[in-house]
CSV table of C-alpha atoms in Angstrom, one decimal:
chain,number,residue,atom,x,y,z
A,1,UNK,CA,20.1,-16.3,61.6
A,2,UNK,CA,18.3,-19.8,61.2
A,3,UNK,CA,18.2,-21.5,57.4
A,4,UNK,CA,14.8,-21.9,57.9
A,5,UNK,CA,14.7,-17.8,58.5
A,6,UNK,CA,17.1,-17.1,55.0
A,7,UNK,CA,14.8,-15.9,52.4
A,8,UNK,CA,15.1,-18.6,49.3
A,9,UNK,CA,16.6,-17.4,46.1
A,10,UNK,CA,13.9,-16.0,43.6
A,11,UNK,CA,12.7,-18.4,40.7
A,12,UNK,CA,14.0,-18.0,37.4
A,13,UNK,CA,16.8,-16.1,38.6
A,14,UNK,CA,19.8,-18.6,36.7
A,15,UNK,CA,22.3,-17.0,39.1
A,16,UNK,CA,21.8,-13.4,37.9
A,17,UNK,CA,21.4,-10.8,39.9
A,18,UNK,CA,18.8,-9.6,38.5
A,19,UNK,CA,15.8,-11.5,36.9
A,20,UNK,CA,15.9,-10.5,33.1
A,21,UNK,CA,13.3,-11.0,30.3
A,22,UNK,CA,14.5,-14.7,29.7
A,23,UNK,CA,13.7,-15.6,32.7
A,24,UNK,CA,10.2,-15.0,32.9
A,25,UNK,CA,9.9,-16.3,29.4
A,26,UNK,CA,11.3,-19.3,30.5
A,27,UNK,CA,9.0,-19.5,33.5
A,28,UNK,CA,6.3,-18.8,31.6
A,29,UNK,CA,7.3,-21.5,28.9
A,30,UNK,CA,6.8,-18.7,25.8
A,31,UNK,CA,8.9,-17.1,23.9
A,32,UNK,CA,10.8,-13.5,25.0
A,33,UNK,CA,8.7,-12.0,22.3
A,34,UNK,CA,5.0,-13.0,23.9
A,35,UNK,CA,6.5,-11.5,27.3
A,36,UNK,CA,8.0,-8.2,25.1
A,37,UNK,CA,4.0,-7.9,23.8
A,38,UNK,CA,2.8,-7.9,27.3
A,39,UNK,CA,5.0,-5.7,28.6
A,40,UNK,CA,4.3,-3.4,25.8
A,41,UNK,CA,0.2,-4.3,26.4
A,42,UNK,CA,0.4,-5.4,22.8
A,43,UNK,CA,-3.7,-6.7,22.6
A,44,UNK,CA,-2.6,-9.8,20.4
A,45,UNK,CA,-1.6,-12.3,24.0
A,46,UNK,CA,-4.8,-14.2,25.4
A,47,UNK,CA,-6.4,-13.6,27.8
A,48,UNK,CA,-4.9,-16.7,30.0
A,49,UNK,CA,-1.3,-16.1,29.2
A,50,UNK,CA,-1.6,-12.4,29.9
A,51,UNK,CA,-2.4,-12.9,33.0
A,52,UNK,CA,0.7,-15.6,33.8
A,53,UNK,CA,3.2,-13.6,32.5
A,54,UNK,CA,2.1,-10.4,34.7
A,55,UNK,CA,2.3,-12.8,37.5
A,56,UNK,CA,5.6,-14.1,37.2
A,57,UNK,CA,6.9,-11.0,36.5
A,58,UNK,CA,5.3,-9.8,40.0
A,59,UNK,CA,6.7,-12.9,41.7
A,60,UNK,CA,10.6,-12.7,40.7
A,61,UNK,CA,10.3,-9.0,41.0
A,62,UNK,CA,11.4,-8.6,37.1
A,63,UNK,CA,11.5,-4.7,36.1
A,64,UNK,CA,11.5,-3.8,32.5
A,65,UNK,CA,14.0,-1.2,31.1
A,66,UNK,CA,11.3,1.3,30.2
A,67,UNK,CA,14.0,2.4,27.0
A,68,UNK,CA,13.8,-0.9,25.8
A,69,UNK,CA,10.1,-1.3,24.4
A,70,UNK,CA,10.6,-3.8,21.7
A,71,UNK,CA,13.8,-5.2,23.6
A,72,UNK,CA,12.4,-9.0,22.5
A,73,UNK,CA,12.1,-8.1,18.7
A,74,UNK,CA,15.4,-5.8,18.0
A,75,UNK,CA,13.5,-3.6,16.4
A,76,UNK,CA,10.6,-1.1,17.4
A,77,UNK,CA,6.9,-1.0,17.0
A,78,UNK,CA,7.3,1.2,14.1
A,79,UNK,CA,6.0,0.2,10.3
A,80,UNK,CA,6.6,1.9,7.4
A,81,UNK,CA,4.9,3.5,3.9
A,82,UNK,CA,7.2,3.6,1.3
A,83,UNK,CA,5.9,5.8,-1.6
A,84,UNK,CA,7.0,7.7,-4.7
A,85,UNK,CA,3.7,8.1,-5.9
A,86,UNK,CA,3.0,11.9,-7.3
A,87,UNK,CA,-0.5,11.5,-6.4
A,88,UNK,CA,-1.0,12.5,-2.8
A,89,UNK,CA,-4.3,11.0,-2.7
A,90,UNK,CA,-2.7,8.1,-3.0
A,91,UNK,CA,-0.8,8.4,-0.2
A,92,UNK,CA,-3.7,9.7,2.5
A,93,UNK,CA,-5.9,6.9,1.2
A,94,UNK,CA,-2.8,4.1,1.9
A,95,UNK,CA,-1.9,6.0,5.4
A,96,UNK,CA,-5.8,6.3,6.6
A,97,UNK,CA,-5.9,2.6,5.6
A,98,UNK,CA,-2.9,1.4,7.4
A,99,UNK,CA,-3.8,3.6,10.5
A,100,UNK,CA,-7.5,1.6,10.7
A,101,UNK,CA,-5.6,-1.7,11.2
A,102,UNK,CA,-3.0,-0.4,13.6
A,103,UNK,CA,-5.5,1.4,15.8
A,104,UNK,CA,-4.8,-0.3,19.5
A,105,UNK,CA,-2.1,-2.7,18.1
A,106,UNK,CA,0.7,-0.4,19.9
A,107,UNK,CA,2.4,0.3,16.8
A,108,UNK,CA,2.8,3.6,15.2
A,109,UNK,CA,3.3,4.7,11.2
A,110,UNK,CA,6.5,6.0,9.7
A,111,UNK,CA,6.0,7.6,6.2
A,112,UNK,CA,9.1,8.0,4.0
A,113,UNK,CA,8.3,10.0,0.5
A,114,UNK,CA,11.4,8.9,-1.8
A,115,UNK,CA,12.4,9.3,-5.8
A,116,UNK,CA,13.8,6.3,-7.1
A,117,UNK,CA,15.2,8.5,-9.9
A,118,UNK,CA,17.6,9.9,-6.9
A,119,UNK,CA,21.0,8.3,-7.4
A,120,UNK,CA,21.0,8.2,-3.7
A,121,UNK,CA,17.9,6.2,-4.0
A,122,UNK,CA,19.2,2.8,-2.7
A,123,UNK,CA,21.2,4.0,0.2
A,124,UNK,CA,18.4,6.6,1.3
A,125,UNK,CA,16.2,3.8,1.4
A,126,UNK,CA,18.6,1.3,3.3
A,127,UNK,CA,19.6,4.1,5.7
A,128,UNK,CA,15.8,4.4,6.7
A,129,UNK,CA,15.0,1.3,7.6
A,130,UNK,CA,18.1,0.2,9.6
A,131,UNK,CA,17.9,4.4,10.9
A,132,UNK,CA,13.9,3.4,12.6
A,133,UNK,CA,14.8,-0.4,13.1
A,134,UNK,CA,11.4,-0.7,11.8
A,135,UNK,CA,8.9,-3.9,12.5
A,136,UNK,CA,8.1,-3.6,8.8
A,137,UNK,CA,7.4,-1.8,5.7
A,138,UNK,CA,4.7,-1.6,3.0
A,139,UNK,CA,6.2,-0.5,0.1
A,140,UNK,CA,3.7,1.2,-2.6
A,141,UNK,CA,3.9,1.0,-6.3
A,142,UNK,CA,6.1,1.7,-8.2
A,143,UNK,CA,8.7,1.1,-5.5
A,144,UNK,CA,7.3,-2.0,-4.3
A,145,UNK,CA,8.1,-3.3,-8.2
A,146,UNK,CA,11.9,-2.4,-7.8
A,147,UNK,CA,13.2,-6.1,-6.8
A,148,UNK,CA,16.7,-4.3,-5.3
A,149,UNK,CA,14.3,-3.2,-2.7
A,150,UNK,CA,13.4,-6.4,-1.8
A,151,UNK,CA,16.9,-7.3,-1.8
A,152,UNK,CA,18.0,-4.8,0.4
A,153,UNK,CA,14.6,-5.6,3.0
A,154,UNK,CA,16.0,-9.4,2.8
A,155,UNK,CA,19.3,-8.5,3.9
A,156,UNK,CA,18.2,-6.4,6.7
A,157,UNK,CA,16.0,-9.3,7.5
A,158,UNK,CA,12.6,-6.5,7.4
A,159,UNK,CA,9.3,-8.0,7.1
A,160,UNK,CA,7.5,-6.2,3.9
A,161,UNK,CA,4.9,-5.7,2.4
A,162,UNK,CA,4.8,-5.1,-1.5
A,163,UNK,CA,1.3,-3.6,-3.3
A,164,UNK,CA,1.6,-4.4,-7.0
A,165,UNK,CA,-0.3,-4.6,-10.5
A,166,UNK,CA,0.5,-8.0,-10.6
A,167,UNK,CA,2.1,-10.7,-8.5
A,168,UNK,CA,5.7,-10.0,-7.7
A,169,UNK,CA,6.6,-12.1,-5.0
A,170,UNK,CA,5.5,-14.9,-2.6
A,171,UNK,CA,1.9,-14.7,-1.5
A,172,UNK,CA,2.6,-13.6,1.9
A,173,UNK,CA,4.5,-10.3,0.5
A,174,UNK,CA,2.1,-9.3,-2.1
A,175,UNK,CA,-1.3,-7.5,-2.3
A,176,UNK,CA,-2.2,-7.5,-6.0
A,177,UNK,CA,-4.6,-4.7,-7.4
A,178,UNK,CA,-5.9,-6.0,-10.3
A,179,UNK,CA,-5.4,-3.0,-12.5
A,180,UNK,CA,-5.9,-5.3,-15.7
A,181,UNK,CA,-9.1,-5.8,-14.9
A,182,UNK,CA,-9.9,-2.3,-14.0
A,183,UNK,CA,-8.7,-1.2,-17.5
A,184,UNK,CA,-11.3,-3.6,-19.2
A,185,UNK,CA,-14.4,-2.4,-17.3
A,186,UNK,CA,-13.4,1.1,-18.4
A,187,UNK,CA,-13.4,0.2,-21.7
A,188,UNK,CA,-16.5,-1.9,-21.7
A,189,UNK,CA,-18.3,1.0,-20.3
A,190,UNK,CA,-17.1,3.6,-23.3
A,191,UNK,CA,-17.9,0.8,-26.0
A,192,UNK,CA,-21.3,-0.1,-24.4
A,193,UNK,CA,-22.1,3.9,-24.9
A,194,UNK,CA,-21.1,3.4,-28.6
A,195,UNK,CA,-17.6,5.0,-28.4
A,196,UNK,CA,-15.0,3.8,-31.5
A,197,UNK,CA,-12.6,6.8,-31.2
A,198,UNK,CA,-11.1,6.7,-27.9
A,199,UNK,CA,-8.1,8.8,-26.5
A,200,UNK,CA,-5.8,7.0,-24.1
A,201,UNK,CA,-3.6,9.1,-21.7
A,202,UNK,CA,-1.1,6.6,-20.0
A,203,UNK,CA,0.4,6.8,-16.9
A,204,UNK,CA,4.3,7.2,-16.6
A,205,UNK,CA,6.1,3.7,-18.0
A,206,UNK,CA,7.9,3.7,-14.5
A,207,UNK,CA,4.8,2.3,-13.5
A,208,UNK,CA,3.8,-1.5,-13.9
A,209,UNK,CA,0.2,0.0,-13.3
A,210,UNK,CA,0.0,2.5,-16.2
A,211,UNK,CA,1.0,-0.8,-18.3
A,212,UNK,CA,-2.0,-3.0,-16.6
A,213,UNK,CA,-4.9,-0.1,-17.2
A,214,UNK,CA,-3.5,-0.1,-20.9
A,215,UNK,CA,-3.4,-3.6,-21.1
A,216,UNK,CA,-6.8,-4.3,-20.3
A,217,UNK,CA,-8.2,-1.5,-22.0
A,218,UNK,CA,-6.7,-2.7,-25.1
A,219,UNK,CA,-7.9,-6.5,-24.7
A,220,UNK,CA,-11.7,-5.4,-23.9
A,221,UNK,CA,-11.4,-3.4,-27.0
A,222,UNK,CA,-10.1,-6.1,-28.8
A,223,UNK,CA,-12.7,-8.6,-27.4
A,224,UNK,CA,-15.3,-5.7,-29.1
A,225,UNK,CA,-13.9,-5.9,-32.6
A,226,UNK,CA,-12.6,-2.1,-31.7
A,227,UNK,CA,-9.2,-0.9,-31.6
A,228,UNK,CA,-7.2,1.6,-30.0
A,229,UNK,CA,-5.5,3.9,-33.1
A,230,UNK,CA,-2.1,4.7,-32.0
A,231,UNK,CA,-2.8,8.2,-32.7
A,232,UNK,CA,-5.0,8.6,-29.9
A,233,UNK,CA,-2.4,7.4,-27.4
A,234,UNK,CA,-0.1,9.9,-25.2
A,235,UNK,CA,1.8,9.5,-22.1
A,236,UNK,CA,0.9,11.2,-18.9
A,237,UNK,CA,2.6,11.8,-15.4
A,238,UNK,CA,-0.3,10.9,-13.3
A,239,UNK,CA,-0.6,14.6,-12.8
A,240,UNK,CA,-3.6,17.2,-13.3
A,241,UNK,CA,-1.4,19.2,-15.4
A,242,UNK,CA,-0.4,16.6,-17.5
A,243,UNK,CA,-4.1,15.4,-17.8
A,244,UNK,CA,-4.1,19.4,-19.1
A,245,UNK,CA,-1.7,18.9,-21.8
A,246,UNK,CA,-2.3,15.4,-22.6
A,247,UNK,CA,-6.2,16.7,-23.0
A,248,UNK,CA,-5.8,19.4,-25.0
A,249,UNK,CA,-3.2,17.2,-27.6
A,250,UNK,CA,-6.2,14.9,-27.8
A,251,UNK,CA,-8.4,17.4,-28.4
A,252,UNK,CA,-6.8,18.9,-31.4
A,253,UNK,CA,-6.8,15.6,-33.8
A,254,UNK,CA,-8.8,15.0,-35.8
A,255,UNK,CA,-11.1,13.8,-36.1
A,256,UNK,CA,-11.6,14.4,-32.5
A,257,UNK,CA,-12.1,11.9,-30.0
A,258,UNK,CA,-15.3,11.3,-28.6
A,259,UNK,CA,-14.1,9.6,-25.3
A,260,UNK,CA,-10.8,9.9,-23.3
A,261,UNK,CA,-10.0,7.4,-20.7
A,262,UNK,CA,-7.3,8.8,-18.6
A,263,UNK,CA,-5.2,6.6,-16.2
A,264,UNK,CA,-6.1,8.5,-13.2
A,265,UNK,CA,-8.2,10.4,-11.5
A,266,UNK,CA,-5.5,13.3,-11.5
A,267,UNK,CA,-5.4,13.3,-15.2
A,268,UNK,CA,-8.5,12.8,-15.8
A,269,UNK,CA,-9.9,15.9,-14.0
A,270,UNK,CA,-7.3,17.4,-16.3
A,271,UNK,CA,-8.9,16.5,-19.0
A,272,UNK,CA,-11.8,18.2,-18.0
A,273,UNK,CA,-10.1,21.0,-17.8
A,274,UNK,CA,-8.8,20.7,-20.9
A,275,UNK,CA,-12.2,20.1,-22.7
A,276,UNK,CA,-13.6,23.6,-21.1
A,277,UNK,CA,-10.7,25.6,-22.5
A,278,UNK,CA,-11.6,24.5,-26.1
A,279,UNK,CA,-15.1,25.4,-25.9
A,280,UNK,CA,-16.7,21.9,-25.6
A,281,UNK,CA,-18.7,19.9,-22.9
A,282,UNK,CA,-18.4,16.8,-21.4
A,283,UNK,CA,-20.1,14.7,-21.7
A,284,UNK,CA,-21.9,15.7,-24.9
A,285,UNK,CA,-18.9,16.5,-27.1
A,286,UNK,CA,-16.6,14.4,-25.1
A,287,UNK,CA,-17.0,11.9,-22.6
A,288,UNK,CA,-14.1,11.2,-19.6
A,289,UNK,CA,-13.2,8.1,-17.4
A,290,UNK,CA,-10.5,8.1,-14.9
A,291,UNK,CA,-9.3,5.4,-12.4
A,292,UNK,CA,-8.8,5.2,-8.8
A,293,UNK,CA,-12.1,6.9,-7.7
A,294,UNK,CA,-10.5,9.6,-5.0
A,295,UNK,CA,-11.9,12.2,-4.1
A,296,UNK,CA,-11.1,14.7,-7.3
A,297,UNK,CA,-13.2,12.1,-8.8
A,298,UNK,CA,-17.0,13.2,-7.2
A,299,UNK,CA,-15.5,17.3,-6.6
A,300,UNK,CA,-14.7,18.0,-10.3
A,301,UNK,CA,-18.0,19.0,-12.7
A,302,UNK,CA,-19.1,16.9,-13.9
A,303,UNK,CA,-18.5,14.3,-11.6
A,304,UNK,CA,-16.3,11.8,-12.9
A,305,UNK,CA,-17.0,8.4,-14.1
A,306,UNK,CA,-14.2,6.4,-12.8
A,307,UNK,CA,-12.7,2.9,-12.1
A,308,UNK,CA,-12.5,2.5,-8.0
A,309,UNK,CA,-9.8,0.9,-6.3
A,310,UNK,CA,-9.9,0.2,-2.7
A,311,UNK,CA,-7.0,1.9,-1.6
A,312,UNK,CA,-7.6,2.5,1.8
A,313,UNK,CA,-8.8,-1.0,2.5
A,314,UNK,CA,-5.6,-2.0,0.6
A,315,UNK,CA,-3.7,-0.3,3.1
A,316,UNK,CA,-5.5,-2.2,6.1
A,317,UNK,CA,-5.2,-5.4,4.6
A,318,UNK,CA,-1.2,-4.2,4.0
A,319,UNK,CA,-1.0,-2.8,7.8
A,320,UNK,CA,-2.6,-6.4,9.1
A,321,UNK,CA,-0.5,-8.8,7.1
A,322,UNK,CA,2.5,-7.0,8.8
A,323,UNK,CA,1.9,-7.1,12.3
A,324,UNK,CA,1.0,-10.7,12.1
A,325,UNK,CA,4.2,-11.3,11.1
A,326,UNK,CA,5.5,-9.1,14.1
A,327,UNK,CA,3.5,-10.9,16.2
A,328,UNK,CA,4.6,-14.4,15.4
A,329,UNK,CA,7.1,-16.3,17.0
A,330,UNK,CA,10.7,-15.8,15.6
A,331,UNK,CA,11.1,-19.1,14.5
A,332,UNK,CA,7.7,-18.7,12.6
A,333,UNK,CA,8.0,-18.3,8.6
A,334,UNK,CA,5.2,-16.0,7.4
A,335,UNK,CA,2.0,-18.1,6.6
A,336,UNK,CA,1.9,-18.9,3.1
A,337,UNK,CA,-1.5,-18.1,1.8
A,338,UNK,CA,-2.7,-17.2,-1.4
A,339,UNK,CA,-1.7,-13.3,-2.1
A,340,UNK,CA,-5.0,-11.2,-1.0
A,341,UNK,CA,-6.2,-9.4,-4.6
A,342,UNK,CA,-8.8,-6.5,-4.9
A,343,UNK,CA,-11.2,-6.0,-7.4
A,344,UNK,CA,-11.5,-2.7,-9.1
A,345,UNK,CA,-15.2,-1.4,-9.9
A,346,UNK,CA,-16.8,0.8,-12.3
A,347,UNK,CA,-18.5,4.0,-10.9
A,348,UNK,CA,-20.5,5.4,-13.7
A,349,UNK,CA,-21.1,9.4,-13.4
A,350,UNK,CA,-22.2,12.3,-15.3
A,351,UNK,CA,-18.4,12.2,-17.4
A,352,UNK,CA,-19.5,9.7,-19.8
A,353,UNK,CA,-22.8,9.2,-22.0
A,354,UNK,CA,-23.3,7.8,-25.7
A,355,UNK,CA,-21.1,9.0,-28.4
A,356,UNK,CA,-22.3,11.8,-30.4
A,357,UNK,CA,-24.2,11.1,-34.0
């Protein structure tokens, strides 16, 4: 056979039988994790490189191992929810929200309930993430304020997420809630109505959030000339049955209260409950406020006044964050913006009305 008749060698070959993934990143001039994101029709490659890459990998005849989707990144298209939150509200709201910003992106959720009371807690929690290899994980409060977490996700080298009260981290880690602020616009609301004696049913210390909602309420009653008498303060669960007991402990001391402000929407209903079995009504004899403005907060009667907190778009904003860092160049730190913060509003209802004469 003539030289002119040999077939030449395939580009990007570098000697190897077959072509491999770094070839037609090299040929391409991007890195193995662009070509890993069209091989996996990933929708965040334009238009223009798309199109290159398929080529190439037409032309040097390059065949993907169809096991190793997320060959390029070592880990798969899998992020996590981390959660020990008892309030599965919570946790639809936070999934629902993550799901709307991973709709198309390729990626899938992975949800892993946990107790950080567990003394198997740490190892559980490392065992997950190195177990799904996952692209990252948001971690939900109050795991996300447990800084051995973070320690463990820095080792692995696992792009987070953490959703907190207050800034715990770097900017491009955190999503802050603002619950501080939430707790002052409920207590601006009960004093504006002409409340002085106010029941407070806290959420469980564990939680940097039931610290926040007390905070603020305190400070707005401060600003007011009122204050919060110890005697009206009990600690929840963030549970309806603790917003039960809690109520009904209220209820008996006298004198009574004339508004409770629970720390959740869970309790709160509670205390609804707990106002019924004595024999009085809300909100003539009592008014109610919860926070988080789920969906106990517009079934229970009456409908609750409540402080709302954008959960779901939380979650989104979470979701988003995360898969930009999956789809930036390794060699890319995570952009250092200012940490995104929500703002919790006031959702007035038929709970609350002026105190009674």
């Amino acid at each position: 056979m003539a030289d002119d008749d040999k077939t030449p060698p395939r580009r990007g070959l570098s000697g190897e039988k077959k072509p491999t993934i770094n070839d037609v990143a090299r040929l391409a001039g991007v890195s193995k994790k662009t070509v890993s994101r069209v091989i996996n029709q990933s929708p965040f490659v334009k238009g223009e490189t798309r199109e290159n890459i398929n080529r190439i990998i037409a032309e040097i005849g390059f065949s993907p191992d169809p096991q190793a989707r997320g060959l390029a990144f070592r880990r798969s298209f899998l992020i996590g929810l981390v959660y020990d939150n008892p309030n599965p509200q919570y946790v639809v709201n936070m999934q629902l929200g993550m799901l709307d910003a991973m709709r198309g992106s390729g990626y899938e959720l992975v949800v892993h309930p946990c107790n950080r009371g567990n003394p198997t807690f740490l190892a559980d929690f490392r065992r997950f993430i190195e177990r799904q290899k996952l692209s990252g994980v948001v971690l939900t409060p109050s795991v996300s304020e447990d800084d051995r977490v973070k320690a463990i996700l820095d080792e692995i080298g696992c792009a987070y997420i953490r959703i907190a009260s207050v800034p715990v981290d770097e900017p491009q880690h955190i999503i802050v809630s603002n619950d501080r602020q939430g707790g002052r616009a409920a207590a601006r609301h009960l004093a504006e109505l002409g409340h002085t004696r106010i029941g407070f049913i806290s959420g469980p210390p564990s939680f940097r959030s039931s610290h926040e909602r007390y905070g603020g309420f305190v400070e707005e009653l401060k600003d007011r000339g009122l204050k919060l008498d110890e005697n009206y303060i009990i600690q929840g669960a963030y549970t309806f049955e603790t917003g039960i007991s809690c109520g009904a402990e209220l209820l008996k001391r006298e004198p009574r209260p004339t508004a409770i402000f629970a720390a959740n929407d869970e309790m709160a209903a509670g205390v609804l409950h707990a106002v019924r079995r004595a024999g009085l009504t809300c909100p003539n004899d009592v008014s109610v406020v919860g926070f988080d403005d789920f969906q106990i907060a517009s079934s229970v009667w009456p409908p609750l006044t409540t402080v709302r907190t954008p959960t779901r778009e939380i979650g989104r904003m979470a979701a988003e964050k995360l898969i930009g860092f999956s789809e930036a160049d390794e060699d890319e730190a995570p952009p250092r913006e200012a940490a995104p913060a929500t703002s919790p509003a006031l959702v007035v209802r038929d709970s609350t009305g002026p105190a009674p004469r």
